[in-house]
Amino acid sequence: MSIRTEELLLNVGPQHPSTHGVFRIVVKLDGEIITHADPVMGYLHRGTEKLAENLTYTQIIPYTDRMDYVSAMTNNYVLVNAVERLMGLEIPERAEFLRLIVMELQRIASHMVWWGTYLLDIGAMSPFLYAFRDREIIINLFNELCGARLTYNYMRVGGVKWDAPEGWIQKVRDFIPYMKEKLEEYNNLVSGNEIFLARIQGIGKYDAETAIAYGLSGANLRCTGVKWDLRKDQPYSLYNRFEFDVPVGTNGDCYDRYLIRLEEIRQSLRILEQAVEQFPEGGEIMGKAPRVIRPPEGEVYAAIESPRGEIGRHIISKGKDKPYRLKFRRPSFVNLQILPKSAGRGNDDQPDHDSRRCGYRRRGGGLLMPDLLHAPLTWVNFAIFLAWGIVLLLVVLGFVTYAIYFERKVIGWMQCGSGRTVRARSVCFKRLRTSLSF
């Protein structure tokens, strides 16, 4: 049985996390089926690249914090790393260890924000609370290290601004087994949930050829089976000293991307475990960098693996204390280009993403209701029908009871109000209150 529907154009967003963008999605709906999704990047830009032309290299670092609030440490690093390559600076080992440790902690914290908010949007609230509870441990570690919780301004050309305080490395060491245990709880709580699987398996699929053609990186590329991670394929910092795996998927859908990010947390913990054991006891945290940074004339492109994918900096220097030109390669800006291709059935080579294929309607964060027209007759659906029927019956009975009670009260008031004397009316109201009390 088919129901005739008309196409609806719906504006989704902008929402708060992207109001600096401003990012929104214009979707076309056929009933409850998304037929096309068009990402609109917005026109409110801060002009960071142009501002950088009038700032010294050290002054640019706080701007990188604000380009990605939940991944500020990696943004710090990619800028200073590009300048260091251009100047040929040697970084002290202790500083590199600190950089690597905070970058992997930042990756875990960033993925916790993703895990919590992703499941909150799908309809589960508890994971959001668990994720932010555990992320708070990392934020407290950053606060102890550099005095900030969100925008750190921690790295410098030639090293880092602050050394690790006494006992800080031990706190990182203690966090690793704790987070491993919590990660298993995350996995057991969500990953095999039938409702969760029905909502993301087979959704947003694309193949490796398409991902490469669109320039995707990070989990959005690796979900198609392409094993590409800049920490392995173009090693920077101290990553070539550590053993870790690069997780990949096979189906290229939302579920593969979900599993990859969870595994990335596990691999980051594995890196941290090795890093704290090899952490040097002493040493400098700043190399022999001049007080005023003036890279030689030339240009450089430096890229690293951020939680979102490849983030890069292209710098053109004229030998002055300010860059002649500076360009940021933002991973999310590139990754979002695939959205019209991966969402909806309006794409030539993509399958229909029918949200009712499992007999459920996808609602934006509410209770699941079986689709009366398409749901299979199962005990689960029967139980849901029965529960909602009981709820509706109780609501109706409540309304009827209250209506009868209210009607009796009004009639009683009218009768008592017609009494001839004050005493008669007082006795009448007293009897009325007694008779109407529950």
Coordinates of C-alpha atoms in Angstrom, one line a residue:
M1 CA 0.0 0.0 0.0
S2 CA 1.4 3.4 -1.0
I3 CA 0.5 6.8 0.3
R4 CA 0.6 9.8 -1.9
T5 CA 2.9 12.5 -0.5
E6 CA 4.1 15.9 -1.7
E7 CA 7.7 16.9 -1.7
L8 CA 8.7 19.1 1.3
L9 CA 11.7 21.4 1.5
L10 CA 12.9 21.6 5.1
N11 CA 15.7 23.8 6.5
V12 CA 17.7 22.0 9.2
G13 CA 19.7 24.3 11.4
P14 CA 21.8 26.3 11.9
Q15 CA 22.3 24.9 15.4
H16 CA 24.5 26.2 18.1
P17 CA 27.7 24.1 17.6
S18 CA 28.0 25.4 14.1
T19 CA 26.7 29.0 14.4
H20 CA 30.2 30.3 13.9
G21 CA 30.0 28.7 10.4
V22 CA 27.0 29.0 9.9
F23 CA 26.3 25.5 8.7
R24 CA 22.8 24.2 7.8
I25 CA 21.3 21.5 5.7
V26 CA 18.4 22.0 3.2
V27 CA 16.7 18.6 2.8
K28 CA 14.0 17.4 0.5
L29 CA 11.5 15.0 2.0
D30 CA 9.1 12.6 0.5
G31 CA 7.0 11.7 3.5
E32 CA 9.6 10.5 6.0
I33 CA 12.2 9.7 3.4
I34 CA 15.1 12.1 2.7
T35 CA 15.4 12.3 -1.1
H36 CA 18.2 15.0 -1.2
A37 CA 20.4 16.9 1.3
D38 CA 22.2 20.1 0.4
P39 CA 24.8 21.4 2.8
V40 CA 24.9 25.2 3.0
M41 CA 28.2 26.3 4.5
G42 CA 27.0 29.8 5.4
Y43 CA 28.5 33.2 4.9
L44 CA 29.6 34.3 8.4
H45 CA 33.3 33.9 8.2
R46 CA 35.9 35.2 10.7
G47 CA 38.6 35.7 8.1
T48 CA 41.3 33.9 10.0
E49 CA 43.6 33.5 7.1
K50 CA 43.4 37.2 6.2
L51 CA 43.9 38.2 9.8
A52 CA 47.0 36.0 10.0
E53 CA 48.7 38.2 7.4
N54 CA 48.8 41.0 10.0
L55 CA 49.8 38.9 13.0
T56 CA 53.1 37.5 14.1
Y57 CA 53.4 33.7 14.0
T58 CA 53.1 33.5 17.8
Q59 CA 50.0 35.7 17.7
I60 CA 48.3 33.3 15.3
I61 CA 48.3 30.4 17.7
P62 CA 45.3 31.5 19.8
Y63 CA 43.3 31.8 16.5
T64 CA 43.9 28.1 15.8
D65 CA 42.3 27.2 19.1
R66 CA 39.1 28.8 18.0
M67 CA 38.9 27.1 14.6
D68 CA 37.9 23.8 16.3
Y69 CA 37.0 24.2 20.0
V70 CA 37.0 20.5 20.7
S71 CA 40.4 19.9 19.0
A72 CA 42.5 22.9 19.9
M73 CA 45.7 21.1 20.7
T74 CA 46.0 19.5 17.2
N75 CA 45.3 22.9 15.6
N76 CA 48.1 24.4 17.7
Y77 CA 50.5 21.7 16.5
V78 CA 49.9 21.9 12.8
L79 CA 50.7 25.6 12.7
V80 CA 53.9 25.5 14.8
N81 CA 55.0 22.3 12.9
A82 CA 54.7 24.1 9.6
V83 CA 56.8 27.0 10.8
E84 CA 59.3 24.7 12.3
R85 CA 59.7 22.8 9.0
L86 CA 60.2 26.1 7.2
M87 CA 62.9 27.2 9.7
G88 CA 64.5 23.7 10.2
L89 CA 64.2 23.9 14.0
E90 CA 65.0 20.9 16.2
I91 CA 62.5 20.3 19.0
P92 CA 63.6 19.0 22.4
E93 CA 62.5 15.4 23.1
R94 CA 60.6 16.3 26.3
A95 CA 58.6 18.9 24.4
E96 CA 57.7 16.5 21.6
F97 CA 56.5 13.9 24.2
L98 CA 54.3 16.5 25.8
R99 CA 52.9 17.6 22.4
L100 CA 52.1 14.0 21.5
I101 CA 50.5 13.2 24.8
V102 CA 48.2 16.2 24.7
M103 CA 47.3 15.6 21.1
E104 CA 46.2 12.0 21.8
L105 CA 44.3 13.1 24.9
Q106 CA 42.6 15.7 22.7
R107 CA 41.7 13.1 20.2
I108 CA 40.0 11.0 22.9
A109 CA 38.2 14.1 24.4
S110 CA 37.0 15.1 20.9
H111 CA 35.7 11.6 20.2
M112 CA 33.8 11.6 23.5
V113 CA 32.0 14.8 22.4
W114 CA 31.2 13.1 19.1
W115 CA 30.0 9.9 20.9
G116 CA 27.8 11.7 23.4
T117 CA 26.2 14.2 21.0
Y118 CA 25.8 11.6 18.2
L119 CA 23.7 9.3 20.4
L120 CA 21.8 12.2 21.8
D121 CA 20.7 13.2 18.3
I122 CA 19.7 9.6 17.6
G123 CA 17.6 9.4 20.7
A124 CA 19.7 8.2 23.7
M125 CA 20.4 10.6 26.5
S126 CA 22.5 8.6 29.0
P127 CA 25.6 8.2 26.8
F128 CA 25.9 11.9 26.5
L129 CA 26.2 12.2 30.3
Y130 CA 28.7 9.3 30.5
A131 CA 30.9 10.8 27.8
F132 CA 31.0 14.3 29.3
R133 CA 31.7 12.8 32.8
D134 CA 34.8 11.0 31.5
R135 CA 35.9 13.8 29.2
E136 CA 36.0 16.1 32.2
I137 CA 39.0 14.1 33.5
I138 CA 41.0 15.1 30.3
I139 CA 39.8 18.7 30.5
N140 CA 41.0 18.9 34.1
L141 CA 44.4 17.5 33.0
F142 CA 44.7 20.3 30.4
N143 CA 43.6 22.9 32.9
E144 CA 46.4 21.7 35.3
L145 CA 48.9 21.8 32.4
C146 CA 48.1 25.2 30.8
G147 CA 45.4 26.9 32.9
A148 CA 42.6 26.5 30.3
R149 CA 39.8 24.1 29.6
L150 CA 38.9 24.8 25.9
T151 CA 41.3 27.2 24.2
Y152 CA 44.8 26.3 25.3
N153 CA 47.3 28.4 23.5
Y154 CA 49.8 25.8 24.6
M155 CA 52.3 25.1 21.8
R156 CA 55.0 27.4 20.6
V157 CA 57.3 27.5 17.6
G158 CA 60.2 25.4 19.0
G159 CA 58.4 23.6 21.8
V160 CA 55.6 24.2 24.4
K161 CA 54.9 27.0 26.7
W162 CA 54.6 25.1 30.0
D163 CA 56.2 22.0 31.4
A164 CA 54.2 19.2 33.0
P165 CA 53.6 19.9 36.7
E166 CA 54.7 17.3 39.3
G167 CA 52.5 14.2 39.2
W168 CA 50.8 15.1 35.9
I169 CA 52.3 12.2 34.0
Q170 CA 51.2 9.8 36.7
K171 CA 47.6 11.2 36.4
V172 CA 47.7 10.5 32.7
R173 CA 49.0 7.0 33.5
D174 CA 46.1 6.4 35.9
F175 CA 43.6 7.6 33.3
I176 CA 44.5 5.0 30.7
P177 CA 43.2 1.9 32.5
Y178 CA 40.1 3.8 33.7
M179 CA 39.3 4.9 30.2
K180 CA 39.8 1.4 28.8
E181 CA 37.2 0.1 31.2
K182 CA 34.8 2.9 30.4
L183 CA 35.3 2.3 26.6
E184 CA 34.1 -1.3 27.1
E185 CA 31.0 0.0 28.9
Y186 CA 30.4 2.4 26.0
N187 CA 30.6 -0.5 23.6
N188 CA 28.4 -2.8 25.6
L189 CA 25.8 -0.1 26.2
V190 CA 25.3 1.0 22.6
S191 CA 27.0 -0.9 19.8
G192 CA 24.8 -3.9 19.7
N193 CA 21.5 -2.1 20.5
E194 CA 18.8 -3.2 18.0
I195 CA 17.2 0.3 17.7
F196 CA 20.7 1.9 17.3
L197 CA 21.7 -0.5 14.6
A198 CA 18.4 0.0 12.7
R199 CA 19.0 3.7 12.6
I200 CA 22.6 3.8 11.3
Q201 CA 23.4 0.5 9.5
G202 CA 23.4 1.0 5.8
I203 CA 22.9 4.8 6.1
G204 CA 25.2 7.3 4.3
K205 CA 27.0 4.7 2.2
Y206 CA 29.7 5.4 -0.4
D207 CA 32.6 3.5 -1.8
A208 CA 36.4 4.0 -1.6
E209 CA 36.6 5.5 -5.1
T210 CA 34.0 8.1 -4.3
A211 CA 35.7 8.9 -1.0
I212 CA 39.0 9.5 -2.7
A213 CA 37.5 11.6 -5.4
Y214 CA 35.9 13.9 -2.8
G215 CA 39.1 14.2 -0.9
L216 CA 37.8 12.7 2.3
S217 CA 40.0 11.9 5.2
G218 CA 39.9 10.5 8.7
A219 CA 37.1 8.0 9.6
N220 CA 35.1 9.2 6.6
L221 CA 37.8 7.8 4.3
R222 CA 38.8 4.8 6.4
C223 CA 35.2 3.5 6.6
T224 CA 35.5 2.5 3.0
G225 CA 38.5 0.2 3.6
V226 CA 41.3 2.8 2.6
K227 CA 44.0 2.4 5.2
W228 CA 45.3 6.0 5.4
D229 CA 46.5 7.7 8.5
L230 CA 49.1 10.5 8.4
R231 CA 50.5 9.3 11.7
K232 CA 51.5 6.1 9.9
D233 CA 51.9 7.0 6.3
Q234 CA 53.6 10.4 6.7
P235 CA 54.9 10.2 10.3
Y236 CA 55.4 13.4 12.2
S237 CA 56.4 14.2 15.8
L238 CA 57.3 10.9 17.6
Y239 CA 54.6 8.6 16.1
N240 CA 57.1 6.4 14.3
R241 CA 58.3 5.2 17.8
F242 CA 55.0 3.7 18.9
E243 CA 53.0 0.7 17.9
F244 CA 49.3 1.2 17.1
D245 CA 46.8 0.1 14.5
V246 CA 44.8 2.0 11.9
P247 CA 41.2 0.8 12.1
V248 CA 39.3 0.5 8.8
G249 CA 35.8 -0.5 7.7
T250 CA 34.3 -2.3 4.8
N251 CA 30.8 -1.0 4.2
G252 CA 31.3 2.8 4.1
D253 CA 28.2 3.5 6.2
C254 CA 27.5 5.3 9.5
Y255 CA 28.0 2.2 11.5
D256 CA 31.5 1.6 10.2
R257 CA 32.4 5.2 11.0
Y258 CA 31.0 4.8 14.5
L259 CA 33.1 1.6 15.1
I260 CA 36.2 3.2 13.7
R261 CA 36.0 6.2 16.0
L262 CA 35.6 4.0 19.0
E263 CA 38.6 1.9 18.0
E264 CA 40.6 5.2 17.5
I265 CA 40.0 5.9 21.2
R266 CA 41.4 2.5 22.0
Q267 CA 44.5 3.0 19.8
S268 CA 45.0 6.5 21.3
L269 CA 45.1 4.9 24.8
R270 CA 47.6 2.4 23.4
I271 CA 49.8 5.2 22.2
L272 CA 49.5 7.1 25.5
E273 CA 50.4 3.9 27.4
Q274 CA 53.7 3.7 25.5
A275 CA 54.4 7.5 25.7
V276 CA 54.1 7.8 29.5
E277 CA 56.4 4.8 29.9
Q278 CA 59.0 6.4 27.6
F279 CA 58.6 10.0 28.9
P280 CA 62.0 11.5 29.6
E281 CA 62.7 12.5 33.2
G282 CA 64.2 15.8 32.4
G283 CA 65.1 18.1 29.6
E284 CA 64.2 21.4 27.9
I285 CA 60.7 22.2 26.7
M286 CA 61.8 24.9 24.2
G287 CA 64.3 24.6 21.4
K288 CA 66.7 27.2 20.1
A289 CA 64.1 29.4 18.5
P290 CA 64.7 33.1 18.1
R291 CA 62.7 35.5 20.2
V292 CA 61.1 36.9 17.0
I293 CA 60.1 34.2 14.6
R294 CA 61.2 35.0 11.0
P295 CA 61.1 32.0 8.7
P296 CA 63.3 32.2 5.6
E297 CA 61.7 33.1 2.3
G298 CA 59.8 30.1 0.9
E299 CA 56.6 28.1 1.3
V300 CA 55.6 24.9 3.1
Y301 CA 52.6 22.6 3.6
A302 CA 52.3 20.6 6.7
A303 CA 49.5 18.2 7.5
I304 CA 48.6 16.0 10.5
E305 CA 45.9 13.6 11.5
S306 CA 43.3 15.4 13.5
P307 CA 40.2 13.8 15.1
R308 CA 38.3 14.9 12.0
G309 CA 40.9 13.9 9.4
E310 CA 43.7 15.7 7.6
I311 CA 44.2 19.2 8.8
G312 CA 46.9 21.2 7.0
R313 CA 48.7 24.6 6.8
H314 CA 50.1 26.1 3.7
I315 CA 52.4 29.1 4.5
I316 CA 54.2 31.4 2.2
S317 CA 56.9 33.4 3.8
K318 CA 58.8 36.5 2.6
G319 CA 61.3 36.3 5.4
K320 CA 59.3 38.6 7.7
D321 CA 57.8 38.1 11.1
K322 CA 54.3 37.8 9.6
P323 CA 53.2 35.3 6.9
Y324 CA 52.7 36.6 3.4
R325 CA 49.9 34.1 2.8
L326 CA 48.4 31.4 5.0
K327 CA 45.9 28.8 4.0
F328 CA 44.2 26.3 6.3
R329 CA 43.0 22.9 5.0
R330 CA 40.0 22.2 7.3
P331 CA 39.0 18.5 7.3
S332 CA 35.3 19.0 8.1
F333 CA 34.8 21.5 5.3
V334 CA 36.1 19.0 2.8
N335 CA 34.3 16.0 4.3
L336 CA 30.9 17.6 4.2
Q337 CA 31.1 17.8 0.4
I338 CA 30.0 14.2 0.3
L339 CA 26.7 14.9 2.1
P340 CA 24.5 15.3 -1.0
K341 CA 26.0 12.1 -2.5
S342 CA 25.6 10.0 0.6
A343 CA 22.2 11.2 1.9
G344 CA 18.8 10.6 0.3
R345 CA 17.7 8.7 -2.8
G346 CA 18.1 11.7 -5.1
N347 CA 21.6 10.5 -6.1
D348 CA 22.0 8.4 -9.1
D349 CA 24.4 5.8 -7.7
Q350 CA 23.2 5.7 -4.1
P351 CA 20.5 3.3 -2.7
D352 CA 17.3 4.6 -1.2
H353 CA 17.7 5.4 2.5
D354 CA 14.3 4.3 3.6
S355 CA 14.1 4.9 7.3
R356 CA 11.1 2.5 7.5
R357 CA 13.0 -0.5 6.2
C358 CA 13.1 -2.0 9.7
G359 CA 9.5 -1.1 10.6
Y360 CA 10.5 2.0 12.6
R361 CA 10.2 5.7 12.0
R362 CA 13.2 7.7 12.8
R363 CA 12.3 10.6 15.0
G364 CA 14.7 13.4 16.0
G365 CA 15.4 12.3 19.6
G366 CA 12.1 10.9 20.7
L367 CA 10.5 7.6 21.5
L368 CA 10.3 4.9 18.9
M369 CA 6.9 4.2 17.5
P370 CA 6.2 1.3 15.1
D371 CA 5.0 2.4 11.7
L372 CA 1.4 1.2 11.5
L373 CA 1.6 0.7 7.7
H374 CA 5.0 -1.0 7.4
A375 CA 5.9 -2.6 10.8
P376 CA 6.2 -6.4 10.8
L377 CA 3.9 -8.2 13.3
T378 CA 6.4 -9.1 16.1
W379 CA 6.2 -9.4 19.8
V380 CA 8.2 -6.2 20.2
N381 CA 5.8 -4.2 18.1
F382 CA 2.8 -5.8 19.9
A383 CA 4.3 -4.8 23.2
I384 CA 4.9 -1.2 22.1
F385 CA 1.3 -1.1 20.7
L386 CA 0.0 -2.4 24.0
A387 CA 2.1 0.0 26.2
W388 CA 1.0 3.0 24.2
G389 CA -2.6 1.8 24.3
I390 CA -2.5 1.6 28.1
V391 CA -0.9 5.0 28.3
L392 CA -3.6 6.6 26.1
L393 CA -6.4 4.8 28.0
L394 CA -5.0 6.2 31.3
V395 CA -4.8 9.7 29.9
V396 CA -8.4 9.5 28.6
L397 CA -9.7 8.2 32.0
G398 CA -7.8 10.9 33.8
F399 CA -9.5 13.6 31.6
V400 CA -12.9 12.1 32.0
T401 CA -12.5 11.8 35.8
Y402 CA -11.4 15.4 36.1
A403 CA -14.2 16.6 33.9
I404 CA -16.8 14.9 36.1
Y405 CA -15.2 16.3 39.2
F406 CA -15.0 19.8 37.8
E407 CA -18.7 19.7 36.7
R408 CA -19.9 18.6 40.1
K409 CA -17.8 21.3 41.7
V410 CA -19.3 24.0 39.5
I411 CA -22.9 22.8 40.0
G412 CA -22.3 22.7 43.8
W413 CA -21.0 26.2 43.8
M414 CA -24.0 27.5 41.9
Q415 CA -26.4 25.7 44.3
C416 CA -24.6 26.9 47.4
G417 CA -24.4 30.4 46.1
S418 CA -28.2 30.6 45.9
G419 CA -28.5 30.2 49.7
R420 CA -30.6 32.8 51.5
T421 CA -28.4 33.4 54.5
V422 CA -24.6 33.5 55.0
R423 CA -24.8 30.6 57.5
A424 CA -26.7 28.5 55.0
R425 CA -24.2 29.2 52.3
S426 CA -21.3 28.4 54.7
V427 CA -22.8 25.0 55.7
C428 CA -23.4 24.2 52.0
F429 CA -19.8 24.9 50.9
K430 CA -18.5 22.9 53.8
R431 CA -20.6 19.9 52.8
L432 CA -19.5 20.4 49.2
R433 CA -15.8 20.3 50.0
T434 CA -16.3 17.1 52.1
S435 CA -18.2 15.4 49.3
L436 CA -15.7 16.4 46.5
S437 CA -12.5 15.5 48.4
F438 CA -10.6 12.5 47.0

